[in-house]
Amino acid sequence: MITGKFPNLRLRRLRRYDWSRKMVQENNLSSNDLIYPLFITEGKKKKKPIKSMPNTYQYSIDNLSSVISKIIKNKIPMVALFPSTPMHKKNTYGDEALNENNLICKAIRNIKKNFKNDIGIMCDVALDPYTSHGHDGIFKNNYVLNDETVKILMKQALLQAQM
C-alpha cells in the first residue's frame, strides 16, 4: 500500500535493480554518439597545439591517418573537419572556400582514399575560416549580405559533397 505524497514519498521500484534501470532509462550515451573535431593545417608532419584548447592540435593532412586510426579504434563514427587557412589565402569573399584544393577538400580526399567508408566526415559549411575579416559571410558596410553569402555556402556544400 502506498501512503504519502510526493515529495515526501518517491517511488523507486523502477530503479531498484540494474536491469530495470536500463529498461526505463531515457538516455544512453556511448562512443556512437560522438563526433571528433579535427583541425587541419597546411604543411608536412605538423601537429601544432591549439593554445586555447588543451590537448587539441592542428594536424597536417599527412598526419591524419594515424589520428583517424585511433578515432576508429575508439569506436567514434565521425570526424568534423575545420581548416586553419593561412592569411595569404583569405579575402573579403572567402574565395578559398570554393577551391577544390583547399585544406578541407584535400583532407576529405585523403580520408576517403585511406579509410573508404569506415568513418563519416562532417564539414563546416562556413566562410569565416576563409574571409580576411573573419565574418561568416560577405560583409559590406558593417552588414552581412545574407543572400550573397547563401549562394556561396551552397556552392561550398556541393563542393565538399563532391569530394
Coordinates of C-alpha atoms in Angstrom, one line a residue:
M1 CA 0.0 0.0 0.0
I2 CA 1.3 3.5 -0.9
T3 CA 1.0 6.1 1.7
G4 CA 2.1 9.7 1.4
K5 CA 2.5 12.1 -1.4
F6 CA 5.4 13.5 -3.4
P7 CA 7.9 14.9 -2.4
N8 CA 7.8 13.1 0.9
L9 CA 7.3 9.7 -0.8
R10 CA 9.2 9.0 -4.0
L11 CA 8.5 5.7 -5.8
R12 CA 11.8 3.9 -6.6
R13 CA 10.7 0.5 -7.7
L14 CA 11.8 1.1 -11.3
R15 CA 15.4 2.0 -10.1
R16 CA 16.0 -0.9 -7.6
Y17 CA 17.7 -3.3 -10.0
D18 CA 20.2 -2.7 -12.8
W19 CA 18.1 -4.4 -15.4
S20 CA 15.1 -2.3 -14.6
R21 CA 17.0 0.9 -14.6
K22 CA 18.4 0.1 -18.1
M23 CA 14.9 -0.8 -19.3
V24 CA 13.4 2.6 -18.3
Q25 CA 16.3 4.9 -18.7
E26 CA 15.7 7.8 -21.1
N27 CA 19.2 8.5 -22.3
N28 CA 22.1 6.3 -23.2
L29 CA 25.4 7.9 -24.2
S30 CA 28.1 5.9 -26.0
S31 CA 31.0 6.5 -28.4
N32 CA 28.5 6.0 -31.2
D33 CA 27.1 9.5 -30.3
L34 CA 30.4 11.3 -30.6
I35 CA 31.9 13.3 -33.3
Y36 CA 35.7 14.0 -33.2
P37 CA 36.7 17.5 -34.2
L38 CA 39.9 17.6 -36.4
F39 CA 41.7 20.9 -37.1
I40 CA 43.6 20.9 -40.3
T41 CA 46.7 23.0 -41.1
E42 CA 49.0 23.3 -44.1
G43 CA 52.4 21.7 -44.2
K44 CA 54.0 18.3 -43.7
K45 CA 54.4 16.3 -40.5
K46 CA 52.7 19.0 -38.4
K47 CA 51.0 18.6 -35.1
K48 CA 50.5 22.1 -33.6
P49 CA 48.9 22.6 -30.2
I50 CA 45.9 24.9 -30.0
K51 CA 46.6 27.1 -27.0
S52 CA 43.0 27.9 -26.2
M53 CA 42.1 24.2 -26.3
P54 CA 44.3 22.0 -24.1
N55 CA 45.3 18.6 -25.6
T56 CA 43.9 19.6 -29.0
Y57 CA 46.0 20.0 -32.1
Q58 CA 46.1 21.1 -35.7
Y59 CA 47.3 18.4 -38.0
S60 CA 48.7 18.5 -41.4
I61 CA 47.0 16.2 -43.9
D62 CA 49.9 13.7 -43.9
N63 CA 49.3 13.1 -40.2
L64 CA 45.6 12.4 -40.4
S65 CA 45.8 8.6 -41.0
S66 CA 47.4 7.9 -37.6
V67 CA 44.9 10.1 -35.8
I68 CA 41.9 8.7 -37.6
S69 CA 43.0 5.1 -37.0
K70 CA 42.9 5.9 -33.2
I71 CA 39.5 7.5 -33.6
I72 CA 38.1 4.4 -35.3
K73 CA 39.8 2.2 -32.7
N74 CA 37.9 4.1 -30.1
K75 CA 34.6 3.5 -32.0
I76 CA 33.9 7.1 -32.8
P77 CA 31.9 7.0 -36.0
M78 CA 32.6 10.5 -37.4
V79 CA 35.1 13.4 -37.7
A80 CA 34.3 17.0 -38.2
L81 CA 36.9 18.9 -40.2
F82 CA 37.9 22.5 -39.5
P83 CA 40.6 24.3 -41.6
S84 CA 43.2 26.7 -40.4
T85 CA 43.5 28.7 -43.6
P86 CA 46.7 30.8 -44.0
M87 CA 46.1 34.6 -44.1
H88 CA 47.5 34.9 -47.7
K89 CA 44.7 32.6 -48.9
K90 CA 41.9 34.7 -47.2
N91 CA 40.0 37.5 -48.9
T92 CA 36.8 39.5 -48.3
Y93 CA 34.7 37.0 -50.3
G94 CA 36.2 33.8 -48.9
D95 CA 37.1 32.5 -52.4
E96 CA 39.3 29.8 -50.9
A97 CA 36.1 28.0 -49.7
L98 CA 35.4 27.2 -53.3
N99 CA 38.9 26.0 -54.2
E100 CA 38.8 22.2 -54.8
N101 CA 42.4 22.1 -53.5
N102 CA 41.7 23.9 -50.2
L103 CA 42.7 22.2 -46.9
I104 CA 39.2 20.6 -46.3
C105 CA 38.9 19.2 -49.8
K106 CA 42.4 17.7 -49.7
A107 CA 41.6 16.2 -46.2
I108 CA 38.3 14.7 -47.4
R109 CA 40.1 13.1 -50.4
N110 CA 42.8 11.8 -48.2
I111 CA 40.4 10.3 -45.6
K112 CA 38.2 8.7 -48.3
K113 CA 41.3 7.2 -50.0
N114 CA 42.7 5.7 -46.8
F115 CA 39.5 4.8 -44.9
K116 CA 36.8 4.5 -47.6
N117 CA 33.5 4.5 -45.6
D118 CA 35.0 3.3 -42.3
I119 CA 34.4 6.7 -40.8
G120 CA 32.0 9.5 -41.5
I121 CA 33.1 13.0 -42.4
M122 CA 31.3 16.2 -41.4
C123 CA 32.4 19.5 -42.8
D124 CA 31.7 23.0 -41.6
V125 CA 29.9 24.9 -44.3
A126 CA 31.0 28.4 -43.4
L127 CA 33.0 31.3 -44.7
D128 CA 34.7 32.6 -41.5
P129 CA 37.8 30.3 -42.0
Y130 CA 38.3 31.8 -45.4
T131 CA 37.4 35.5 -45.1
S132 CA 40.0 38.2 -44.2
H133 CA 37.5 40.0 -42.0
G134 CA 36.6 36.8 -40.1
H135 CA 32.8 37.0 -40.5
D136 CA 30.8 34.0 -41.6
G137 CA 29.6 35.7 -44.7
I138 CA 30.1 38.5 -47.2
F139 CA 30.5 41.6 -45.2
K140 CA 29.8 45.1 -46.5
N141 CA 29.2 48.4 -44.7
N142 CA 29.1 46.6 -41.3
Y143 CA 26.4 44.3 -42.5
V144 CA 26.4 40.6 -43.6
L145 CA 24.8 40.2 -47.0
N146 CA 22.8 37.0 -46.4
D147 CA 21.6 36.3 -49.9
E148 CA 25.1 36.6 -51.4
T149 CA 26.5 34.5 -48.6
V150 CA 24.0 31.7 -49.0
K151 CA 24.8 31.4 -52.7
I152 CA 28.5 30.9 -51.8
L153 CA 27.7 28.5 -49.0
M154 CA 25.5 26.4 -51.3
K155 CA 28.5 26.1 -53.7
Q156 CA 30.8 25.2 -50.8
A157 CA 28.5 22.5 -49.6
L158 CA 28.2 21.0 -53.0
L159 CA 32.0 21.1 -53.5
Q160 CA 32.5 19.3 -50.1
A161 CA 29.9 16.7 -51.0
Q162 CA 31.7 16.0 -54.4
M163 CA 35.0 15.4 -52.6

